Amino acid sequence: MSDSSPARAAAPVLDVWCDLQCPDCRDALDDLRALRARYGDRLELRLRHFPLEKHKHAFAAAQASEEAAEQGQGWAYAEAVLGRVEGLSRAGEPFLVEVARELGLDAEEFDTALIDGRHILIVDADQAEGKAIGVTGTPTYVIGGELLDGGKSQEGLRERVEEIADRLLAEQDG
């Protein structure tokens, strides 16, 4: 028996280029939560890594968030780390393992992942792609081919993301 319902179009993607030790990215959390609440699974939010050199624990944090994603809690972990960027700045890698433990993740696996570097290639690839498309600071959003730099100012960015997302969704329904 064939299914005659039309295939559902893939949700528009919002790439969020982020440094998990960045106070501006922490400030963007409310916008990201609001976007998730408004669109649910009609908009795919993807965390993309862009650790900045000035944040010495950001590269490790990006790797740790990839381990969290593998354990099924990527966004929850990223939000927990971003919500306490000062703790990461102070304590570094032990803080990353502690957050994993608090979320009920396999903290020993986090420790091992940070030592063996199994997620470095993903972080490096994200960073290279970000540089190639013009990301220079964090947070930066990319949706519908438009790059929105929240590193300079986040004023009006959520509204702009919503405008583009609404247009993309309307085109899909069109």
Coordinates of N, CA, C and O in Angstrom, one line a residue:
M1 N 0.8 -1.2 0.0 CA 0.0 0.0 0.0 C 0.9 1.3 0.0 O 1.8 1.4 0.8
S2 N 0.7 2.1 -1.0 CA 1.5 3.3 -1.0 C 0.9 4.4 -0.2 O -0.3 4.6 0.0
D3 N 1.9 5.3 0.3 CA 1.5 6.4 1.1 C 1.3 7.6 0.1 O 2.3 8.0 -0.5
S4 N 0.1 8.1 0.0 CA -0.1 9.2 -1.0 C 0.1 10.6 -0.4 O 0.0 11.5 -1.2
S5 N 0.4 10.7 0.9 CA 0.7 12.0 1.4 C 2.0 12.6 0.9 O 3.0 11.8 0.7
P6 N 2.0 13.9 0.6 CA 3.3 14.4 0.0 C 4.4 14.4 1.0 O 4.2 14.5 2.2
A7 N 5.6 14.2 0.5 CA 6.8 14.2 1.4 C 6.9 15.5 2.1 O 6.8 16.6 1.4
R8 N 7.2 15.6 3.3 CA 7.3 16.8 4.0 C 8.7 17.5 3.7 O 9.7 16.8 3.8
A9 N 8.7 18.7 3.3 CA 9.9 19.3 3.0 C 10.8 19.5 4.2 O 10.3 19.6 5.3
A10 N 12.1 19.4 4.0 CA 13.0 19.5 5.1 C 12.8 20.9 5.7 O 12.6 21.9 5.1
A11 N 13.0 21.0 7.0 CA 12.8 22.2 7.8 C 14.0 23.2 7.4 O 15.1 22.7 7.1
P12 N 13.7 24.5 7.3 CA 14.8 25.4 7.1 C 15.8 25.3 8.2 O 15.4 24.9 9.3
V13 N 17.1 25.6 7.9 CA 18.1 25.4 8.8 C 18.7 26.8 9.3 O 18.9 27.6 8.5
L14 N 18.8 26.9 10.6 CA 19.5 28.1 11.2 C 20.8 27.5 11.8 O 20.8 26.8 12.8
D15 N 21.9 27.9 11.1 CA 23.2 27.5 11.7 C 23.6 28.6 12.7 O 23.5 29.8 12.3
V16 N 23.9 28.2 13.9 CA 24.3 29.1 14.9 C 25.8 28.9 15.2 O 26.2 27.9 15.7
W17 N 26.6 29.8 14.7 CA 28.1 29.8 14.8 C 28.4 30.3 16.2 O 28.1 31.5 16.5
C18 N 29.0 29.5 17.0 CA 29.1 29.8 18.4 C 30.5 29.4 19.0 O 31.1 28.5 18.6
D19 N 30.9 30.2 20.1 CA 32.0 29.9 20.9 C 31.5 29.7 22.3 O 30.8 30.6 22.8
L20 N 31.6 28.5 22.9 CA 31.0 28.2 24.1 C 31.6 28.9 25.4 O 31.2 28.7 26.5
Q21 N 32.6 29.8 25.1 CA 33.2 30.5 26.2 C 32.9 32.0 26.0 O 33.4 32.9 26.6
C22 N 32.0 32.3 25.1 CA 31.7 33.7 24.6 C 30.5 34.3 25.3 O 29.4 33.8 25.2
P23 N 30.7 35.4 26.1 CA 29.6 36.0 26.8 C 28.5 36.5 25.8 O 27.3 36.4 26.2
D24 N 28.8 36.9 24.6 CA 27.8 37.3 23.6 C 26.9 36.1 23.2 O 25.7 36.3 23.0
C25 N 27.5 34.9 23.1 CA 26.8 33.7 22.8 C 25.8 33.4 24.0 O 24.7 33.0 23.8
R26 N 26.3 33.6 25.2 CA 25.5 33.3 26.3 C 24.3 34.3 26.3 O 23.1 33.9 26.5
D27 N 24.5 35.5 25.9 CA 23.4 36.5 25.8 C 22.4 36.1 24.7 O 21.3 36.6 24.8
A28 N 22.8 35.4 23.8 CA 22.0 35.0 22.7 C 21.1 33.8 23.0 O 20.1 33.5 22.3
L29 N 21.3 33.2 24.2 CA 20.5 32.0 24.6 C 19.0 32.3 24.6 O 18.2 31.4 24.2
D30 N 18.6 33.4 25.1 CA 17.2 33.7 25.2 C 16.6 33.8 23.8 O 15.5 33.3 23.6
D31 N 17.3 34.3 22.9 CA 16.8 34.4 21.5 C 16.7 33.0 20.9 O 15.7 32.6 20.3
L32 N 17.7 32.1 21.2 CA 17.6 30.8 20.7 C 16.5 30.0 21.3 O 15.7 29.2 20.6
R33 N 16.3 30.2 22.6 CA 15.1 29.5 23.3 C 13.8 30.0 22.7 O 12.9 29.2 22.4
A34 N 13.7 31.3 22.4 CA 12.5 31.8 21.9 C 12.2 31.3 20.5 O 11.1 31.0 20.1
L35 N 13.3 31.2 19.7 CA 13.1 30.6 18.3 C 12.7 29.2 18.4 O 11.8 28.7 17.6
R36 N 13.3 28.4 19.3 CA 12.9 27.0 19.4 C 11.4 26.9 19.9 O 10.6 26.0 19.4
A37 N 11.0 27.8 20.8 CA 9.6 27.8 21.3 C 8.6 28.1 20.2 O 7.6 27.5 20.0
R38 N 9.0 29.1 19.3 CA 8.1 29.6 18.3 C 8.0 28.5 17.1 O 6.9 28.3 16.6
Y39 N 9.1 27.9 16.8 CA 9.1 27.1 15.5 C 9.1 25.6 15.8 O 8.8 24.8 14.9
G40 N 9.6 25.2 17.0 CA 9.7 23.7 17.3 C 10.5 23.1 16.2 O 11.6 23.5 15.8
D41 N 10.0 21.9 15.6 CA 10.7 21.2 14.6 C 10.5 21.7 13.2 O 11.0 21.1 12.3
R42 N 9.8 22.9 13.1 CA 9.7 23.5 11.7 C 11.0 24.2 11.3 O 11.1 24.6 10.2
L43 N 11.9 24.5 12.3 CA 13.1 25.2 12.0 C 14.2 24.3 12.7 O 14.1 24.1 13.9
E44 N 15.2 23.9 11.9 CA 16.3 23.1 12.5 C 17.4 24.1 12.9 O 18.0 24.8 12.1
L45 N 17.7 24.1 14.3 CA 18.8 24.9 14.8 C 20.0 23.9 14.9 O 19.9 22.9 15.5
R46 N 21.1 24.4 14.2 CA 22.3 23.6 14.3 C 23.4 24.4 14.9 O 23.7 25.5 14.5
L47 N 24.0 23.8 16.0 CA 25.1 24.4 16.6 C 26.4 24.2 15.8 O 26.7 23.0 15.5
R48 N 27.0 25.2 15.4 CA 28.2 25.1 14.6 C 29.4 25.8 15.4 O 29.2 26.8 16.1
H49 N 30.5 25.2 15.4 CA 31.6 25.6 16.3 C 32.5 26.6 15.6 O 33.0 26.4 14.5
F50 N 32.7 27.7 16.4 CA 33.7 28.7 15.9 C 34.4 29.2 17.1 O 34.2 30.4 17.6
P51 N 35.2 28.4 17.8 CA 36.0 28.8 19.0 C 37.0 29.9 18.6 O 37.7 29.8 17.6
L52 N 37.0 31.0 19.4 CA 37.8 32.1 19.1 C 39.1 31.9 19.9 O 39.1 31.4 21.0
E53 N 40.2 32.4 19.3 CA 41.6 32.2 19.9 C 41.6 32.9 21.3 O 42.3 32.4 22.2
K54 N 40.9 34.0 21.5 CA 41.0 34.7 22.8 C 40.4 33.9 23.9 O 40.6 34.3 25.1
H55 N 39.6 32.9 23.7 CA 39.0 32.1 24.7 C 39.7 30.7 24.8 O 39.5 29.8 23.9
K56 N 40.6 30.6 25.8 CA 41.5 29.4 25.7 C 40.8 28.1 26.0 O 41.4 27.0 25.7
H57 N 39.6 28.0 26.5 CA 38.9 26.8 26.7 C 37.8 26.5 25.7 O 37.1 25.5 25.8
A58 N 37.6 27.4 24.7 CA 36.5 27.3 23.8 C 36.7 26.1 22.8 O 35.7 25.4 22.5
F59 N 37.9 25.8 22.4 CA 38.1 24.6 21.5 C 37.8 23.3 22.3 O 37.1 22.4 21.7
A60 N 38.2 23.2 23.5 CA 37.9 22.0 24.3 C 36.3 21.9 24.5 O 35.7 20.8 24.5
A61 N 35.7 23.1 24.8 CA 34.3 23.1 25.0 C 33.5 22.7 23.7 O 32.5 22.0 23.8
A62 N 34.0 23.1 22.6 CA 33.4 22.6 21.3 C 33.5 21.1 21.2 O 32.5 20.5 20.8
Q63 N 34.6 20.6 21.5 CA 34.8 19.1 21.4 C 33.8 18.4 22.4 O 33.2 17.4 22.1
A64 N 33.8 19.0 23.6 CA 32.9 18.4 24.7 C 31.4 18.5 24.2 O 30.7 17.5 24.5
S65 N 31.0 19.5 23.5 CA 29.6 19.6 23.1 C 29.3 18.6 22.0 O 28.2 18.1 21.9
E66 N 30.3 18.2 21.2 CA 30.2 17.2 20.2 C 30.0 15.8 21.0 O 29.2 15.0 20.5
E67 N 30.7 15.6 22.0 CA 30.6 14.4 22.8 C 29.2 14.4 23.4 O 28.5 13.3 23.4
A68 N 28.7 15.5 23.9 CA 27.3 15.6 24.5 C 26.3 15.2 23.4 O 25.3 14.5 23.7
A69 N 26.5 15.8 22.2 CA 25.6 15.5 21.1 C 25.6 14.0 20.8 O 24.5 13.4 20.6
E70 N 26.7 13.3 20.9 CA 26.8 11.9 20.6 C 26.0 11.1 21.7 O 25.5 10.1 21.5
Q71 N 26.0 11.7 22.9 CA 25.3 11.1 24.0 C 23.8 11.6 24.1 O 23.1 11.3 25.1
G72 N 23.4 12.4 23.1 CA 22.0 12.7 23.0 C 21.6 14.0 23.7 O 20.4 14.3 23.8
Q73 N 22.6 14.8 24.1 CA 22.2 16.1 24.8 C 23.1 17.3 24.3 O 23.5 18.1 25.2
G74 N 23.2 17.4 23.0 CA 24.1 18.5 22.5 C 23.7 19.9 22.9 O 24.4 20.6 23.5
W75 N 22.4 20.2 22.7 CA 21.9 21.6 23.0 C 21.8 21.8 24.5 O 22.2 22.9 25.0
A76 N 21.4 20.8 25.2 CA 21.3 21.0 26.7 C 22.7 21.2 27.3 O 22.8 22.1 28.1
Y77 N 23.7 20.5 26.8 CA 25.0 20.7 27.2 C 25.6 22.1 26.9 O 26.1 22.8 27.7
A78 N 25.4 22.5 25.6 CA 25.9 23.8 25.1 C 25.2 24.9 26.0 O 25.9 25.8 26.4
E79 N 23.9 24.8 26.2 CA 23.3 25.8 27.0 C 23.8 25.8 28.5 O 23.9 26.9 29.0
A80 N 24.1 24.7 29.0 CA 24.6 24.6 30.4 C 25.9 25.3 30.5 O 26.2 26.0 31.5
V81 N 26.8 25.0 29.5 CA 28.1 25.6 29.5 C 28.0 27.1 29.3 O 28.6 27.9 30.0
L82 N 27.2 27.5 28.3 CA 27.1 28.9 28.0 C 26.5 29.7 29.1 O 26.9 30.9 29.4
G83 N 25.6 29.1 29.9 CA 25.0 29.7 31.0 C 26.0 30.1 32.1 O 25.7 30.9 33.0
R84 N 27.1 29.4 32.1 CA 28.1 29.6 33.1 C 29.5 29.8 32.5 O 30.5 29.1 32.9
V85 N 29.6 30.7 31.5 CA 30.9 30.9 30.9 C 32.0 31.3 31.9 O 33.2 31.0 31.6
E86 N 31.7 32.0 32.9 CA 32.7 32.3 33.9 C 33.3 31.1 34.6 O 34.5 31.0 34.8
G87 N 32.5 30.1 34.8 CA 33.0 28.8 35.4 C 34.0 28.1 34.4 O 35.0 27.6 34.8
L88 N 33.6 28.2 33.1 CA 34.5 27.6 32.1 C 35.8 28.4 32.1 O 36.9 27.8 32.1
S89 N 35.7 29.7 32.1 CA 36.9 30.5 32.1 C 37.9 30.2 33.3 O 39.1 30.2 33.1
R90 N 37.2 30.0 34.4 CA 38.0 29.8 35.7 C 38.6 28.4 35.7 O 39.8 28.2 36.0
A91 N 37.8 27.4 35.4 CA 38.2 26.0 35.7 C 38.6 25.2 34.5 O 39.2 24.1 34.6
G92 N 38.2 25.6 33.3 CA 38.7 24.9 32.1 C 38.1 23.5 31.9 O 36.9 23.3 32.3
E93 N 38.9 22.5 31.5 CA 38.4 21.2 31.1 C 37.7 20.5 32.3 O 36.6 19.8 32.1
P94 N 38.2 20.6 33.6 CA 37.4 19.9 34.6 C 36.0 20.4 34.7 O 35.1 19.6 35.1
F95 N 35.7 21.7 34.4 CA 34.4 22.2 34.4 C 33.5 21.5 33.4 O 32.4 21.2 33.6
L96 N 34.1 21.3 32.2 CA 33.4 20.6 31.1 C 32.9 19.2 31.5 O 31.8 18.8 31.2
V97 N 33.8 18.5 32.2 CA 33.4 17.2 32.7 C 32.4 17.2 33.8 O 31.4 16.4 33.8
E98 N 32.5 18.2 34.6 CA 31.5 18.4 35.7 C 30.1 18.7 35.2 O 29.1 18.2 35.7
V99 N 30.0 19.5 34.1 CA 28.7 19.8 33.5 C 28.1 18.5 33.0 O 26.9 18.3 33.1
A100 N 29.0 17.7 32.3 CA 28.5 16.5 31.8 C 27.9 15.6 32.9 O 26.8 15.0 32.8
R101 N 28.6 15.6 34.0 CA 28.2 14.8 35.2 C 26.8 15.3 35.7 O 25.9 14.5 36.0
E102 N 26.7 16.6 35.8 CA 25.4 17.2 36.3 C 24.3 16.9 35.4 O 23.1 16.7 35.9
L103 N 24.5 16.7 34.1 CA 23.4 16.4 33.1 C 23.2 14.9 33.0 O 22.3 14.5 32.2
G104 N 23.9 14.1 33.8 CA 23.7 12.7 33.8 C 24.4 12.0 32.6 O 24.0 10.9 32.3
L105 N 25.3 12.7 32.0 CA 26.0 12.1 30.9 C 27.2 11.3 31.4 O 27.6 11.4 32.6
D106 N 27.8 10.5 30.5 CA 29.0 9.7 30.9 C 30.2 10.5 31.0 O 30.9 10.8 30.0
A107 N 30.5 11.0 32.2 CA 31.6 12.0 32.4 C 33.0 11.4 32.1 O 33.8 12.1 31.6
E108 N 33.1 10.1 32.4 CA 34.4 9.5 32.0 C 34.6 9.5 30.5 O 35.8 9.6 30.1
E109 N 33.6 9.3 29.8 CA 33.7 9.3 28.3 C 34.1 10.7 27.8 O 34.8 10.8 26.9
F110 N 33.5 11.7 28.5 CA 33.9 13.1 28.2 C 35.4 13.3 28.4 O 36.1 13.9 27.5
D111 N 35.9 12.9 29.5 CA 37.3 13.0 29.9 C 38.1 12.3 28.8 O 39.1 12.9 28.3
T112 N 37.7 11.1 28.4 CA 38.5 10.4 27.4 C 38.4 11.1 26.1 O 39.4 11.2 25.4
A113 N 37.2 11.6 25.7 CA 37.1 12.3 24.4 C 38.0 13.5 24.3 O 38.5 13.8 23.3
L114 N 38.1 14.2 25.5 CA 38.9 15.4 25.5 C 40.4 15.0 25.4 O 41.2 15.8 24.8
I115 N 40.8 13.9 25.9 CA 42.2 13.4 25.8 C 42.5 12.9 24.5 O 43.5 13.2 23.9
D116 N 41.6 12.0 23.9 CA 42.0 11.4 22.6 C 41.6 12.3 21.4 O 42.0 11.9 20.3
G117 N 40.9 13.4 21.6 CA 40.6 14.3 20.5 C 39.8 13.8 19.4 O 39.8 14.2 18.3
R118 N 38.9 12.8 19.7 CA 38.0 12.2 18.7 C 37.1 13.2 18.0 O 36.6 12.8 16.9
H119 N 36.8 14.3 18.6 CA 35.9 15.3 17.9 C 36.6 16.5 17.3 O 36.0 17.4 16.8
I120 N 38.0 16.5 17.3 CA 38.7 17.6 16.8 C 38.4 17.9 15.3 O 38.2 19.1 14.9
L121 N 38.3 16.9 14.5 CA 38.1 17.1 13.1 C 36.7 17.8 12.8 O 36.7 18.6 11.9
I122 N 35.7 17.5 13.6 CA 34.4 18.1 13.4 C 34.5 19.6 13.7 O 34.1 20.5 13.0
V123 N 35.2 19.9 14.8 CA 35.4 21.3 15.2 C 36.2 22.1 14.2 O 35.9 23.2 13.8
D124 N 37.3 21.4 13.8 CA 38.2 22.1 12.7 C 37.4 22.3 11.4 O 37.5 23.4 10.8
A125 N 36.6 21.4 11.0 CA 35.8 21.5 9.8 C 34.8 22.6 9.9 O 34.6 23.4 9.0
D126 N 34.1 22.7 11.1 CA 33.2 23.8 11.3 C 33.9 25.1 11.2 O 33.4 26.1 10.5
Q127 N 35.0 25.2 11.9 CA 35.8 26.5 11.9 C 36.2 26.9 10.5 O 36.1 28.1 10.1
A128 N 36.7 25.9 9.7 CA 37.1 26.2 8.4 C 36.0 26.7 7.5 O 36.1 27.6 6.7
E129 N 34.8 26.0 7.6 CA 33.6 26.4 6.9 C 33.2 27.8 7.3 O 32.8 28.6 6.4
G130 N 33.2 28.0 8.6 CA 32.8 29.4 9.1 C 33.7 30.5 8.4 O 33.2 31.5 7.9
K131 N 35.0 30.2 8.5 CA 35.9 31.2 7.9 C 35.6 31.4 6.4 O 35.6 32.5 5.9
A132 N 35.3 30.3 5.7 CA 35.1 30.3 4.3 C 33.9 31.1 3.9 O 33.8 31.8 2.9
I133 N 32.9 31.1 4.8 CA 31.6 31.9 4.4 C 31.6 33.3 5.1 O 30.6 34.0 4.9
G134 N 32.6 33.6 5.8 CA 32.7 35.0 6.3 C 32.4 35.2 7.7 O 32.3 36.3 8.2
V135 N 32.3 34.1 8.5 CA 32.1 34.3 10.0 C 33.4 34.8 10.6 O 34.5 34.3 10.3
T136 N 33.3 35.9 11.4 CA 34.5 36.5 12.0 C 34.3 36.5 13.5 O 35.3 36.7 14.2
G137 N 33.1 36.5 14.0 CA 32.9 36.6 15.4 C 31.6 35.7 15.8 O 31.0 35.2 14.9
T138 N 31.4 35.7 17.1 CA 30.3 34.9 17.6 C 29.4 35.7 18.5 O 29.9 36.6 19.1
P139 N 28.1 35.4 18.5 CA 27.4 34.5 17.6 C 27.2 35.0 16.2 O 27.0 36.2 16.1
T140 N 27.2 34.1 15.2 CA 26.8 34.5 13.9 C 25.7 33.5 13.4 O 25.9 32.3 13.7
Y141 N 24.7 34.0 12.8 CA 23.6 33.1 12.3 C 23.6 33.1 10.8 O 23.9 34.1 10.2
V142 N 23.4 31.9 10.3 CA 23.2 31.8 8.8 C 21.9 31.1 8.6 O 21.7 30.0 9.1
I143 N 21.0 31.8 7.8 CA 19.7 31.2 7.5 C 19.3 31.7 6.1 O 19.5 32.9 5.8
G144 N 18.8 30.8 5.3 CA 18.4 31.1 3.9 C 19.5 31.8 3.1 O 19.2 32.7 2.3
G145 N 20.8 31.5 3.4 CA 21.9 32.0 2.7 C 22.3 33.4 3.2 O 23.2 34.0 2.7
E146 N 21.6 33.9 4.2 CA 22.0 35.2 4.8 C 22.8 35.1 6.1 O 22.4 34.3 6.9
L147 N 23.9 35.8 6.1 CA 24.8 35.8 7.3 C 24.5 37.0 8.2 O 24.5 38.1 7.7
L148 N 24.1 36.7 9.5 CA 23.8 37.8 10.4 C 24.8 37.7 11.6 O 24.8 36.8 12.3
D149 N 25.5 38.8 11.7 CA 26.6 38.8 12.7 C 26.1 39.4 14.0 O 25.9 40.6 14.1
G150 N 26.0 38.5 15.0 CA 25.6 38.9 16.3 C 26.7 39.2 17.2 O 26.5 39.6 18.4
G151 N 28.0 39.1 16.7 CA 29.1 39.4 17.5 C 29.3 40.9 17.7 O 29.8 41.4 18.7
K152 N 28.8 41.7 16.7 CA 28.9 43.2 16.8 C 27.7 43.7 17.6 O 27.8 44.5 18.5
S153 N 26.5 43.2 17.2 CA 25.3 43.6 18.0 C 24.2 42.6 17.7 O 24.1 42.0 16.6
Q154 N 23.4 42.3 18.8 CA 22.3 41.3 18.6 C 21.0 42.0 18.5 O 19.9 41.4 18.4
E155 N 21.0 43.3 18.4 CA 19.8 44.2 18.3 C 19.1 43.8 17.0 O 19.6 43.8 15.9
G156 N 17.8 43.3 17.2 CA 17.0 43.1 16.0 C 17.3 41.8 15.3 O 16.6 41.4 14.3
L157 N 18.2 41.0 15.8 CA 18.6 39.8 15.0 C 17.5 38.7 15.1 O 17.3 38.1 14.1
R158 N 16.9 38.5 16.3 CA 15.9 37.5 16.3 C 14.8 37.8 15.4 O 14.3 36.9 14.7
E159 N 14.4 39.0 15.3 CA 13.3 39.4 14.4 C 13.7 39.2 13.0 O 12.9 38.7 12.2
R160 N 14.9 39.4 12.6 CA 15.4 39.2 11.3 C 15.4 37.7 11.0 O 15.0 37.3 9.9
V161 N 15.9 36.9 11.9 CA 15.8 35.4 11.7 C 14.4 35.0 11.5 O 14.1 34.1 10.7
E162 N 13.5 35.5 12.3 CA 12.1 35.1 12.2 C 11.5 35.5 10.9 O 10.7 34.7 10.3
E163 N 11.8 36.7 10.4 CA 11.4 37.1 9.0 C 11.8 36.1 8.0 O 11.0 35.7 7.1
I164 N 13.1 35.8 8.0 CA 13.6 34.8 7.0 C 13.0 33.5 7.2 O 12.6 32.8 6.2
A165 N 12.9 33.0 8.4 CA 12.3 31.7 8.7 C 10.8 31.6 8.2 O 10.4 30.7 7.5
D166 N 10.1 32.7 8.5 CA 8.7 32.7 8.1 C 8.6 32.7 6.5 O 7.7 32.0 6.0
R167 N 9.5 33.4 5.9 CA 9.5 33.5 4.4 C 9.8 32.1 3.9 O 9.1 31.6 2.9
L168 N 10.8 31.4 4.4 CA 11.2 30.1 3.9 C 10.1 29.1 4.2 O 9.8 28.3 3.3
L169 N 9.4 29.2 5.3 CA 8.3 28.3 5.6 C 7.1 28.5 4.7 O 6.5 27.6 4.2
A170 N 6.9 29.8 4.4 CA 5.8 30.1 3.5 C 6.0 29.6 2.1 O 5.1 29.1 1.4
E171 N 7.3 29.7 1.6 CA 7.7 29.2 0.3 C 7.5 27.7 0.3 O 7.1 27.2 -0.8
Q172 N 7.8 27.0 1.4 CA 7.6 25.6 1.4 C 6.1 25.2 1.3 O 5.8 24.3 0.6
D173 N 5.3 26.0 2.0 CA 3.9 25.7 2.0 C 3.2 26.1 0.7 O 2.1 25.7 0.4
G174 N 3.9 27.0 0.0 CA 3.5 27.7 -1.2 C 2.7 27.1 -2.2 O 2.0 27.4 -3.0

